[in-house]
Tab-separated table of C-alpha atoms in Angstrom:
chain	number	residue	atom	x	y	z
S	1	UNK	CA	34.618	-13.303	-53.606
S	2	UNK	CA	31.210	-12.377	-55.060
S	3	UNK	CA	31.175	-8.881	-53.543
S	4	UNK	CA	34.326	-8.027	-55.485
S	5	UNK	CA	32.317	-7.598	-58.695
S	6	UNK	CA	29.938	-4.993	-57.247
S	7	UNK	CA	29.884	-1.605	-58.978
S	8	UNK	CA	27.279	0.804	-57.659
S	9	UNK	CA	25.256	3.018	-59.995
S	10	UNK	CA	23.970	6.461	-59.102
S	11	UNK	CA	20.398	5.943	-60.335
S	12	UNK	CA	19.147	3.599	-57.595
S	13	UNK	CA	19.450	3.205	-53.777
S	14	UNK	CA	22.441	1.082	-52.800
S	15	UNK	CA	20.409	-1.368	-50.743
S	16	UNK	CA	18.239	-2.033	-53.789
S	17	UNK	CA	21.271	-2.667	-55.993
S	18	UNK	CA	22.669	-5.116	-53.417
S	19	UNK	CA	19.321	-6.878	-53.234
S	20	UNK	CA	19.054	-7.109	-57.055
S	21	UNK	CA	22.616	-8.415	-57.432
S	22	UNK	CA	22.230	-11.155	-54.826
S	23	UNK	CA	18.878	-12.120	-56.328
S	24	UNK	CA	20.621	-12.493	-59.717
S	25	UNK	CA	23.468	-14.542	-58.172
S	26	UNK	CA	20.968	-16.969	-56.639
S	27	UNK	CA	18.767	-17.154	-59.772
S	28	UNK	CA	21.643	-18.141	-62.062
S	29	UNK	CA	23.370	-20.436	-59.576
S	30	UNK	CA	26.395	-18.306	-58.689
S	31	UNK	CA	25.281	-18.761	-55.098
S	32	UNK	CA	24.214	-22.349	-54.419
S	33	UNK	CA	21.448	-23.608	-52.174
S	34	UNK	CA	22.446	-23.615	-48.471
S	35	UNK	CA	25.600	-21.572	-49.217
S	36	UNK	CA	26.445	-19.153	-46.417
S	37	UNK	CA	26.292	-15.451	-47.328
S	38	UNK	CA	28.604	-12.765	-45.933
S	39	UNK	CA	27.432	-11.408	-42.581
S	40	UNK	CA	25.751	-7.992	-42.388
S	41	UNK	CA	28.968	-6.529	-41.013
S	42	UNK	CA	31.271	-8.252	-43.504
S	43	UNK	CA	29.164	-7.210	-46.457
S	44	UNK	CA	28.900	-3.604	-45.242
S	45	UNK	CA	32.671	-3.371	-44.729
S	46	UNK	CA	33.398	-5.001	-48.089
S	47	UNK	CA	31.071	-2.689	-50.028
S	48	UNK	CA	31.860	0.378	-47.894
S	49	UNK	CA	28.204	1.017	-47.056
S	50	UNK	CA	26.311	1.242	-43.773
S	51	UNK	CA	25.138	-1.887	-41.978
S	52	UNK	CA	21.582	-0.552	-42.252
S	53	UNK	CA	21.939	-0.619	-46.060
S	54	UNK	CA	22.990	-4.273	-46.136
S	55	UNK	CA	20.367	-5.163	-43.528
S	56	UNK	CA	17.608	-3.682	-45.717
S	57	UNK	CA	18.864	-5.681	-48.719
S	58	UNK	CA	18.961	-8.929	-46.733
S	59	UNK	CA	15.532	-8.239	-45.191
S	60	UNK	CA	14.036	-7.966	-48.677
S	61	UNK	CA	15.723	-11.189	-49.818
S	62	UNK	CA	14.404	-12.964	-46.703
S	63	UNK	CA	10.894	-11.584	-47.256
S	64	UNK	CA	10.853	-12.955	-50.811
S	65	UNK	CA	12.283	-16.327	-49.824
S	66	UNK	CA	15.665	-16.096	-51.594
S	67	UNK	CA	17.604	-16.424	-48.366
S	68	UNK	CA	16.945	-17.360	-44.751
S	69	UNK	CA	18.414	-16.244	-41.477
S	70	UNK	CA	19.427	-18.879	-38.964
S	71	UNK	CA	19.816	-17.534	-35.457
S	72	UNK	CA	23.448	-17.352	-34.408
S	73	UNK	CA	24.705	-18.854	-37.696
S	74	UNK	CA	24.029	-16.152	-40.274
S	75	UNK	CA	22.247	-16.030	-43.635
S	76	UNK	CA	21.993	-18.889	-46.163
S	77	UNK	CA	20.672	-19.180	-49.727
S	78	UNK	CA	17.436	-21.119	-50.192
S	79	UNK	CA	16.804	-23.706	-52.888
S	80	UNK	CA	14.649	-22.348	-55.712
S	81	UNK	CA	12.111	-24.192	-57.779
S	82	UNK	CA	11.646	-21.913	-60.810
S	83	UNK	CA	9.003	-22.442	-63.464
S	84	UNK	CA	10.560	-23.858	-66.645
S	85	UNK	CA	9.137	-23.047	-70.066
S	86	UNK	CA	10.994	-23.936	-73.282
S	87	UNK	CA	14.306	-23.986	-71.464
S	88	UNK	CA	13.850	-20.481	-70.013
S	89	UNK	CA	13.300	-19.518	-66.397
S	90	UNK	CA	9.953	-17.711	-66.042
S	91	UNK	CA	9.615	-15.681	-62.888
S	92	UNK	CA	6.032	-14.650	-62.001
S	93	UNK	CA	5.368	-10.974	-62.722
S	94	UNK	CA	4.519	-8.737	-59.819
S	95	UNK	CA	1.459	-6.544	-59.957
S	96	UNK	CA	2.103	-2.840	-59.681
S	97	UNK	CA	0.576	-2.852	-56.193
S	98	UNK	CA	3.071	-5.565	-55.182
S	99	UNK	CA	6.185	-3.562	-56.036
S	100	UNK	CA	9.300	-4.567	-54.162
S	101	UNK	CA	9.806	-2.870	-50.842
S	102	UNK	CA	11.614	-3.896	-47.678
S	103	UNK	CA	9.696	-4.405	-44.446
S	104	UNK	CA	8.956	-1.063	-42.783
S	105	UNK	CA	11.576	0.022	-40.265
S	106	UNK	CA	9.645	3.149	-39.272
S	107	UNK	CA	5.865	3.570	-39.547
S	108	UNK	CA	4.687	7.192	-39.340
S	109	UNK	CA	1.118	6.060	-38.701
S	110	UNK	CA	-1.168	8.662	-37.151
S	111	UNK	CA	-3.725	6.235	-35.683
S	112	UNK	CA	-1.586	5.049	-32.770
S	113	UNK	CA	-0.721	6.165	-29.241
S	114	UNK	CA	2.413	6.042	-27.109
S	115	UNK	CA	2.630	2.535	-25.670
S	116	UNK	CA	5.502	3.210	-23.268
S	117	UNK	CA	3.501	5.829	-21.325
S	118	UNK	CA	0.195	3.968	-21.294
S	119	UNK	CA	-1.034	3.595	-17.656
S	120	UNK	CA	-1.220	-0.185	-17.958
S	121	UNK	CA	-0.997	-1.079	-14.247
S	122	UNK	CA	-3.626	1.443	-13.207
S	123	UNK	CA	-5.976	0.515	-16.034
S	124	UNK	CA	-5.570	-3.208	-15.331
S	125	UNK	CA	-6.208	-2.702	-11.616
S	126	UNK	CA	-9.396	-0.730	-12.233
S	127	UNK	CA	-10.549	-3.208	-14.897
S	128	UNK	CA	-10.176	-6.021	-12.346
S	129	UNK	CA	-12.174	-4.046	-9.776
S	130	UNK	CA	-14.956	-3.517	-12.295
S	131	UNK	CA	-15.231	-7.260	-12.870
S	132	UNK	CA	-16.329	-7.606	-9.245
S	133	UNK	CA	-19.373	-5.382	-9.869
S	134	UNK	CA	-22.728	-7.053	-10.396
S	135	UNK	CA	-23.577	-4.826	-13.379
S	136	UNK	CA	-20.549	-6.163	-15.274
S	137	UNK	CA	-22.427	-9.427	-15.802
S	138	UNK	CA	-25.453	-8.113	-17.674
S	139	UNK	CA	-26.289	-6.237	-20.857
S	140	UNK	CA	-25.632	-2.519	-20.680
S	141	UNK	CA	-27.856	0.482	-21.277
S	142	UNK	CA	-28.609	1.200	-24.971
S	143	UNK	CA	-27.213	4.757	-24.842
S	144	UNK	CA	-24.297	4.062	-22.536
S	145	UNK	CA	-23.766	3.565	-18.817
S	146	UNK	CA	-24.948	6.490	-16.691
S	147	UNK	CA	-21.764	6.244	-14.587
S	148	UNK	CA	-19.645	7.074	-17.650
S	149	UNK	CA	-22.111	9.602	-19.081
S	150	UNK	CA	-21.927	11.598	-15.834
S	151	UNK	CA	-18.127	11.533	-15.863
S	152	UNK	CA	-18.032	12.737	-19.493
S	153	UNK	CA	-20.501	15.547	-18.760
S	154	UNK	CA	-18.317	16.741	-15.868
S	155	UNK	CA	-15.144	16.493	-17.929
S	156	UNK	CA	-16.617	18.419	-20.891
S	157	UNK	CA	-17.740	21.233	-18.601
S	158	UNK	CA	-14.316	21.538	-16.973
S	159	UNK	CA	-12.116	21.103	-20.048
S	160	UNK	CA	-14.198	22.276	-23.035
S	161	UNK	CA	-16.729	24.639	-21.460
S	162	UNK	CA	-19.641	22.485	-22.651
S	163	UNK	CA	-22.563	22.642	-20.209
S	164	UNK	CA	-24.691	19.536	-20.509
S	165	UNK	CA	-26.289	16.853	-18.385
S	166	UNK	CA	-25.573	13.154	-18.488
S	167	UNK	CA	-28.885	12.332	-20.184
S	168	UNK	CA	-27.813	14.262	-23.307
S	169	UNK	CA	-24.591	12.227	-23.616
S	170	UNK	CA	-24.754	9.194	-25.921
S	171	UNK	CA	-22.010	6.527	-25.873
S	172	UNK	CA	-21.016	4.688	-29.045
S	173	UNK	CA	-18.179	2.662	-30.482
S	174	UNK	CA	-16.783	5.136	-33.013
S	175	UNK	CA	-17.331	8.508	-34.628
S	176	UNK	CA	-18.367	6.862	-37.882
S	177	UNK	CA	-20.902	4.619	-36.178
S	178	UNK	CA	-22.517	7.583	-34.419
S	179	UNK	CA	-22.561	9.634	-37.631
S	180	UNK	CA	-24.306	6.763	-39.402
S	181	UNK	CA	-26.967	6.672	-36.672
S	182	UNK	CA	-27.297	10.456	-36.739
S	183	UNK	CA	-27.575	10.459	-40.516
S	184	UNK	CA	-30.507	8.067	-40.315
S	185	UNK	CA	-32.614	10.457	-38.215
S	186	UNK	CA	-31.431	13.705	-39.858
S	187	UNK	CA	-31.620	12.898	-43.557
S	188	UNK	CA	-35.371	13.460	-43.924
S	189	UNK	CA	-35.243	17.074	-42.643
S	190	UNK	CA	-31.662	17.810	-43.736
S	191	UNK	CA	-31.054	16.103	-47.104
S	192	UNK	CA	-27.989	18.245	-47.819
S	193	UNK	CA	-24.853	18.601	-45.711
S	194	UNK	CA	-21.734	20.732	-46.001
S	195	UNK	CA	-18.378	19.101	-45.246
S	196	UNK	CA	-14.878	20.520	-45.126
S	197	UNK	CA	-12.738	20.229	-48.257
S	198	UNK	CA	-10.236	18.830	-47.515
S	199	UNK	CA	-11.795	17.019	-44.585
S	200	UNK	CA	-12.119	13.737	-42.717
S	201	UNK	CA	-12.975	11.107	-45.317
S	202	UNK	CA	-14.550	8.753	-42.763
S	203	UNK	CA	-17.251	11.295	-41.954
S	204	UNK	CA	-17.900	11.988	-45.628
S	205	UNK	CA	-18.359	8.268	-46.293
S	206	UNK	CA	-20.879	8.050	-43.449
S	207	UNK	CA	-22.967	10.810	-45.009
S	208	UNK	CA	-22.686	9.316	-48.483
S	209	UNK	CA	-24.027	6.036	-47.113
S	210	UNK	CA	-27.342	7.849	-46.519
S	211	UNK	CA	-27.212	9.603	-49.904
S	212	UNK	CA	-26.891	13.090	-48.480
S	213	UNK	CA	-26.271	15.755	-51.084
S	214	UNK	CA	-22.713	16.899	-50.339
S	215	UNK	CA	-21.637	20.554	-50.478
S	216	UNK	CA	-18.165	21.708	-49.510
S	217	UNK	CA	-16.581	24.323	-47.284
S	218	UNK	CA	-13.161	25.157	-48.770
S	219	UNK	CA	-10.380	25.014	-46.180
S	220	UNK	CA	-6.827	26.245	-46.716
S	221	UNK	CA	-3.669	26.259	-44.623
S	222	UNK	CA	-4.721	29.706	-43.376
S	223	UNK	CA	-8.294	28.725	-42.492
S	224	UNK	CA	-11.783	28.070	-43.817
S	225	UNK	CA	-13.549	30.182	-46.454
S	226	UNK	CA	-17.103	30.916	-45.274
S	227	UNK	CA	-17.955	33.268	-48.155
S	228	UNK	CA	-20.197	30.773	-49.964
S	229	UNK	CA	-21.947	29.370	-46.900
S	230	UNK	CA	-24.810	31.871	-47.072
S	231	UNK	CA	-25.668	30.651	-50.585
S	232	UNK	CA	-25.556	26.928	-49.858
S	233	UNK	CA	-28.575	24.643	-49.720
S	234	UNK	CA	-27.353	22.952	-46.558
S	235	UNK	CA	-28.736	23.511	-43.096
S	236	UNK	CA	-26.321	20.982	-41.672
S	237	UNK	CA	-22.521	21.242	-41.555
S	238	UNK	CA	-19.778	18.917	-40.283
S	239	UNK	CA	-16.557	20.608	-39.058
S	240	UNK	CA	-13.416	19.905	-37.028
S	241	UNK	CA	-12.935	23.429	-35.597
S	242	UNK	CA	-10.358	22.835	-32.861
S	243	UNK	CA	-7.963	20.734	-34.953
S	244	UNK	CA	-8.912	20.616	-38.603
S	245	UNK	CA	-8.474	17.252	-40.291
S	246	UNK	CA	-5.981	17.204	-41.930
S	247	UNK	CA	-4.496	20.747	-41.871
S	248	UNK	CA	-4.378	20.974	-38.080
S	249	UNK	CA	-5.524	24.606	-37.918
S	250	UNK	CA	-8.067	25.937	-35.395
S	251	UNK	CA	-10.999	28.218	-36.114
S	252	UNK	CA	-10.704	31.687	-34.639
S	253	UNK	CA	-13.398	32.956	-32.296
S	254	UNK	CA	-14.674	35.172	-35.116
S	255	UNK	CA	-15.084	32.173	-37.421
S	256	UNK	CA	-16.823	30.215	-34.676
S	257	UNK	CA	-19.267	33.037	-34.091
S	258	UNK	CA	-19.903	33.300	-37.842
S	259	UNK	CA	-20.754	29.610	-37.960
S	260	UNK	CA	-23.054	29.814	-34.914
S	261	UNK	CA	-24.823	32.844	-36.420
S	262	UNK	CA	-25.356	30.943	-39.687
S	263	UNK	CA	-26.832	27.924	-37.910
S	264	UNK	CA	-29.259	30.085	-35.900
S	265	UNK	CA	-30.305	32.110	-38.916
S	266	UNK	CA	-31.314	29.056	-40.967
S	267	UNK	CA	-32.376	26.938	-37.956
S	268	UNK	CA	-29.758	24.359	-38.826
S	269	UNK	CA	-27.155	22.360	-36.917
S	270	UNK	CA	-23.382	22.148	-36.667
S	271	UNK	CA	-21.794	18.735	-36.143
S	272	UNK	CA	-18.592	19.484	-34.202
S	273	UNK	CA	-16.002	16.684	-34.246
S	274	UNK	CA	-13.646	17.495	-31.359
S	275	UNK	CA	-11.545	14.391	-31.946
S	276	UNK	CA	-8.193	15.291	-30.304
S	277	UNK	CA	-8.627	18.750	-28.809
S	278	UNK	CA	-6.667	17.748	-25.670
S	279	UNK	CA	-3.336	18.026	-27.457
S	280	UNK	CA	-2.593	21.658	-28.152
S	281	UNK	CA	1.012	22.729	-27.555
S	282	UNK	CA	1.134	26.514	-27.879
S	283	UNK	CA	-1.895	27.633	-25.836
S	284	UNK	CA	-4.670	26.084	-23.813
S	285	UNK	CA	-7.206	24.071	-25.858
S	286	UNK	CA	-9.777	26.333	-27.537
S	287	UNK	CA	-13.346	26.300	-26.144
S	288	UNK	CA	-15.664	24.040	-28.083
S	289	UNK	CA	-18.334	25.362	-30.445
S	290	UNK	CA	-20.864	23.583	-28.241
S	291	UNK	CA	-19.822	25.850	-25.364
S	292	UNK	CA	-21.007	28.886	-27.356
S	293	UNK	CA	-24.416	27.569	-28.408
S	294	UNK	CA	-25.294	24.025	-27.269
S	295	UNK	CA	-28.742	24.328	-28.867
S	296	UNK	CA	-27.266	24.378	-32.389
S	297	UNK	CA	-24.242	22.096	-31.995
S	298	UNK	CA	-24.046	18.300	-32.053
S	299	UNK	CA	-20.800	17.581	-30.222
S	300	UNK	CA	-18.635	14.499	-30.933
S	301	UNK	CA	-15.648	13.243	-28.935
S	302	UNK	CA	-13.743	10.001	-28.462
S	303	UNK	CA	-11.150	8.165	-26.366
S	304	UNK	CA	-9.342	6.641	-29.351
S	305	UNK	CA	-6.836	9.424	-30.082
S	306	UNK	CA	-6.182	10.498	-26.505
S	307	UNK	CA	-6.157	7.094	-24.801
S	308	UNK	CA	-6.398	3.833	-26.785
S	309	UNK	CA	-7.709	3.247	-30.344
S	310	UNK	CA	-8.782	-0.331	-29.656
S	311	UNK	CA	-11.010	0.626	-26.734
S	312	UNK	CA	-13.716	1.708	-29.224
S	313	UNK	CA	-15.283	4.364	-26.984
S	314	UNK	CA	-16.784	7.518	-28.455
S	315	UNK	CA	-19.531	9.875	-27.358
S	316	UNK	CA	-21.765	12.696	-28.523
S	317	UNK	CA	-23.847	15.412	-26.894
S	318	UNK	CA	-27.190	16.040	-28.599
S	319	UNK	CA	-29.427	19.143	-28.498
S	320	UNK	CA	-32.863	18.427	-27.013
S	321	UNK	CA	-34.959	18.063	-30.223
S	322	UNK	CA	-32.438	15.667	-31.820
S	323	UNK	CA	-31.950	13.796	-28.537
S	324	UNK	CA	-35.666	12.978	-28.345
S	325	UNK	CA	-35.696	11.664	-31.918
S	326	UNK	CA	-32.511	9.681	-31.375
S	327	UNK	CA	-33.816	7.994	-28.220
S	328	UNK	CA	-37.143	7.185	-29.886
S	329	UNK	CA	-35.388	5.650	-32.900
S	330	UNK	CA	-32.699	3.608	-31.125
S	331	UNK	CA	-34.295	2.762	-27.767
S	332	UNK	CA	-34.582	-0.923	-28.625
S	333	UNK	CA	-31.062	-1.311	-30.055
S	334	UNK	CA	-28.230	-2.793	-27.987
S	335	UNK	CA	-25.203	-0.677	-27.130
S	336	UNK	CA	-22.413	-0.954	-29.708
S	337	UNK	CA	-19.543	-0.690	-27.254
S	338	UNK	CA	-18.121	-2.792	-24.429
S	339	UNK	CA	-19.859	-2.525	-21.054
S	340	UNK	CA	-16.629	-3.457	-19.284
S	341	UNK	CA	-14.675	-0.695	-21.096
S	342	UNK	CA	-17.364	1.850	-20.221
S	343	UNK	CA	-17.339	1.022	-16.514
S	344	UNK	CA	-13.534	0.900	-16.396
S	345	UNK	CA	-13.215	4.289	-18.110
S	346	UNK	CA	-15.837	5.791	-15.789
S	347	UNK	CA	-13.897	4.626	-12.724
S	348	UNK	CA	-10.628	5.758	-14.332
S	349	UNK	CA	-12.095	9.249	-14.742
S	350	UNK	CA	-13.715	9.331	-11.288
S	351	UNK	CA	-10.376	8.595	-9.604
S	352	UNK	CA	-8.652	11.449	-11.473
S	353	UNK	CA	-6.506	9.147	-13.595
S	354	UNK	CA	-7.917	10.500	-16.847
S	355	UNK	CA	-6.860	14.099	-16.115
S	356	UNK	CA	-3.423	12.929	-14.971
S	357	UNK	CA	-3.043	10.891	-18.155
S	358	UNK	CA	-3.959	13.837	-20.410
S	359	UNK	CA	-1.552	16.209	-18.653
S	360	UNK	CA	1.266	13.669	-18.874
S	361	UNK	CA	0.662	12.829	-22.518
S	362	UNK	CA	0.408	16.480	-23.545
S	363	UNK	CA	4.017	16.940	-22.403
S	364	UNK	CA	5.153	13.670	-24.018
S	365	UNK	CA	3.585	14.478	-27.370
S	366	UNK	CA	4.766	18.090	-27.277
S	367	UNK	CA	8.371	16.883	-26.991
S	368	UNK	CA	7.866	14.438	-29.856
S	369	UNK	CA	6.306	17.120	-32.041
S	370	UNK	CA	9.211	19.474	-31.348
S	371	UNK	CA	11.750	16.787	-32.184
S	372	UNK	CA	9.931	15.866	-35.381
S	373	UNK	CA	9.886	19.481	-36.543
S	374	UNK	CA	13.553	19.956	-35.595
S	375	UNK	CA	14.657	16.825	-37.474
S	376	UNK	CA	12.641	17.700	-40.581
S	377	UNK	CA	14.070	21.224	-40.732
S	378	UNK	CA	17.592	19.897	-40.203
S	379	UNK	CA	17.341	17.317	-42.977
S	380	UNK	CA	15.209	19.100	-45.562
S	381	UNK	CA	15.730	22.823	-44.992
S	382	UNK	CA	13.833	24.686	-47.759
S	383	UNK	CA	12.496	21.688	-49.705
S	384	UNK	CA	9.524	21.151	-47.388
S	385	UNK	CA	6.935	23.250	-45.557
S	386	UNK	CA	5.573	22.019	-42.222
S	387	UNK	CA	1.849	22.327	-41.514
S	388	UNK	CA	0.021	21.845	-38.223
S	389	UNK	CA	2.824	21.672	-35.659
S	390	UNK	CA	0.824	23.538	-32.975
S	391	UNK	CA	-1.427	20.621	-32.017
S	392	UNK	CA	-2.417	17.016	-32.572
S	393	UNK	CA	-0.596	13.711	-33.015
S	394	UNK	CA	0.628	14.201	-36.567
S	395	UNK	CA	1.882	16.909	-38.868
S	396	UNK	CA	1.842	17.470	-42.610
S	397	UNK	CA	4.787	18.227	-44.840
S	398	UNK	CA	4.384	19.888	-48.205
S	399	UNK	CA	7.186	18.409	-50.325
S	400	UNK	CA	8.343	20.783	-53.059
S	401	UNK	CA	10.462	18.400	-55.148
S	402	UNK	CA	8.398	18.262	-58.340
S	403	UNK	CA	7.380	14.705	-57.485
S	404	UNK	CA	3.959	13.079	-57.082
S	405	UNK	CA	2.428	11.903	-53.827
S	406	UNK	CA	2.558	8.328	-55.121
S	407	UNK	CA	6.282	8.599	-55.910
S	408	UNK	CA	7.081	10.026	-52.474
S	409	UNK	CA	5.208	7.228	-50.697
S	410	UNK	CA	6.761	4.540	-52.900
S	411	UNK	CA	10.313	5.817	-52.470
S	412	UNK	CA	9.841	6.083	-48.720
S	413	UNK	CA	8.630	2.474	-48.692
S	414	UNK	CA	11.721	1.324	-50.606
S	415	UNK	CA	13.807	2.852	-47.829
S	416	UNK	CA	11.838	1.126	-45.077
S	417	UNK	CA	9.594	4.044	-44.097
S	418	UNK	CA	5.804	4.070	-44.206
S	419	UNK	CA	4.227	7.485	-44.777
S	420	UNK	CA	0.657	8.404	-45.614
S	421	UNK	CA	-1.235	10.325	-48.312
S	422	UNK	CA	-3.510	13.320	-47.875
S	423	UNK	CA	-5.184	13.109	-51.292
S	424	UNK	CA	-7.964	10.998	-49.715
S	425	UNK	CA	-9.179	14.073	-47.811
S	426	UNK	CA	-9.780	16.237	-50.893
S	427	UNK	CA	-12.882	16.578	-53.071
S	428	UNK	CA	-12.521	19.681	-55.265
S	429	UNK	CA	-10.118	21.911	-53.347
S	430	UNK	CA	-6.951	20.084	-54.403
S	431	UNK	CA	-3.330	21.162	-53.967
S	432	UNK	CA	-0.625	21.359	-56.647
S	433	UNK	CA	2.220	20.338	-54.335
S	434	UNK	CA	1.899	16.909	-52.654
S	435	UNK	CA	1.360	16.848	-48.904
S	436	UNK	CA	2.415	13.861	-46.810
S	437	UNK	CA	1.004	12.952	-43.387
S	438	UNK	CA	3.431	11.905	-40.634
S	439	UNK	CA	2.220	10.604	-37.285
S	440	UNK	CA	4.684	10.386	-34.404
S	441	UNK	CA	2.725	9.385	-31.305
S	442	UNK	CA	3.973	5.788	-31.015
S	443	UNK	CA	7.568	6.456	-32.123
S	444	UNK	CA	10.565	6.840	-29.830
S	445	UNK	CA	13.038	9.697	-30.126
S	446	UNK	CA	15.491	7.401	-31.922
S	447	UNK	CA	12.804	6.169	-34.321
S	448	UNK	CA	11.773	9.710	-35.235
S	449	UNK	CA	15.381	10.623	-35.969
S	450	UNK	CA	16.003	7.491	-38.058
S	451	UNK	CA	12.711	7.850	-39.913
S	452	UNK	CA	13.439	11.404	-41.014
S	453	UNK	CA	16.993	10.467	-42.044
S	454	UNK	CA	15.629	7.621	-44.188
S	455	UNK	CA	13.118	9.989	-45.769
S	456	UNK	CA	16.002	12.268	-46.712
S	457	UNK	CA	17.736	9.308	-48.375
S	458	UNK	CA	14.523	8.388	-50.173
S	459	UNK	CA	13.526	11.790	-51.502
S	460	UNK	CA	16.607	13.963	-51.966
């Protein structure tokens, strides 16, 4: 039997060695076209490895076309048509970006929400009701439907302490889209902007599109460093004070007051991105900067993180002088977001479903965060540091293994786990030890456990 000649090495994952050996058998004709392969169970028992290990090897062989799975019958070798050159088999070289990796078993993506707890029946029912409204069959208002703007104004007052009226609320499709519009009207008077370093790269790209001069506010795991702010050229700053992206820390009330004082002193503005403030697990959500001084704060929020990414619903609250300029500039532009989604969300909020959803999901995500932290500490002990476990839908792990970020991501991929870099968030304030981003919102308890176990196999 072919498996009898296996001899595992210590320098490579076992699934990869199985994959490479079967690939070699098929390439040189030891396994013929249409020949049945051992089952997952038989192969695992024969090689004394887990079934997951043999499954990962077979999945990679299937993905590359060496074998095929036939439902209920097992796995079979495919016929190959290699390129022949001077009597030698020439296999096409893979680019570095196409390195071999099995299909992802676990995806620690941060930009997702929990599907199993999504209020599908309620949302569908309200969406159907909205389709009976006359206004659903016409173009919407350029700055958003007043029904939704009123609901958002009420919600912000109750949950974030932001006192505003519906006319100051602008609806858009995404944070980036609104920042691009804002940048267009602000760049003449505010050619320079300060952004957090590290900080949300999507916002930075929006400002760079308008050729803003970029200055940086250094942020560390312990908080932001405001010492150089007084000497900056900027009179405009973009921050994520309630849940810093990516560190997950929150500004203290003293830091918030320092920032408000700075903006008033120079007659500038703070752009506050409050992107997922609903999900704080140790205390109540912090009051927004806009609740302290609405005259100096441009407030941004969205429904993507807390409800559904694909709904493409975001909003901002503008101080009076900027609101007038914004309305004048964009009065004749069509709304960038779905009228039907706006009316459905407004009704969803009016009937109290939004508040019920947030309360429910805060408990769901808190349990997932706790499990993620528990599993990471159990598997890795002192080799990692966990950052940002008090809030949000992801956490960061600082991996102290003398390995690069690229290596960690690649090895995780080889073991069927997709993890994400944080290097994209940094400009100048870089870190010596790589930090990996792990989202958990759309993973089950079992998937979190398996994902962390596979990371242990990949890294240690």
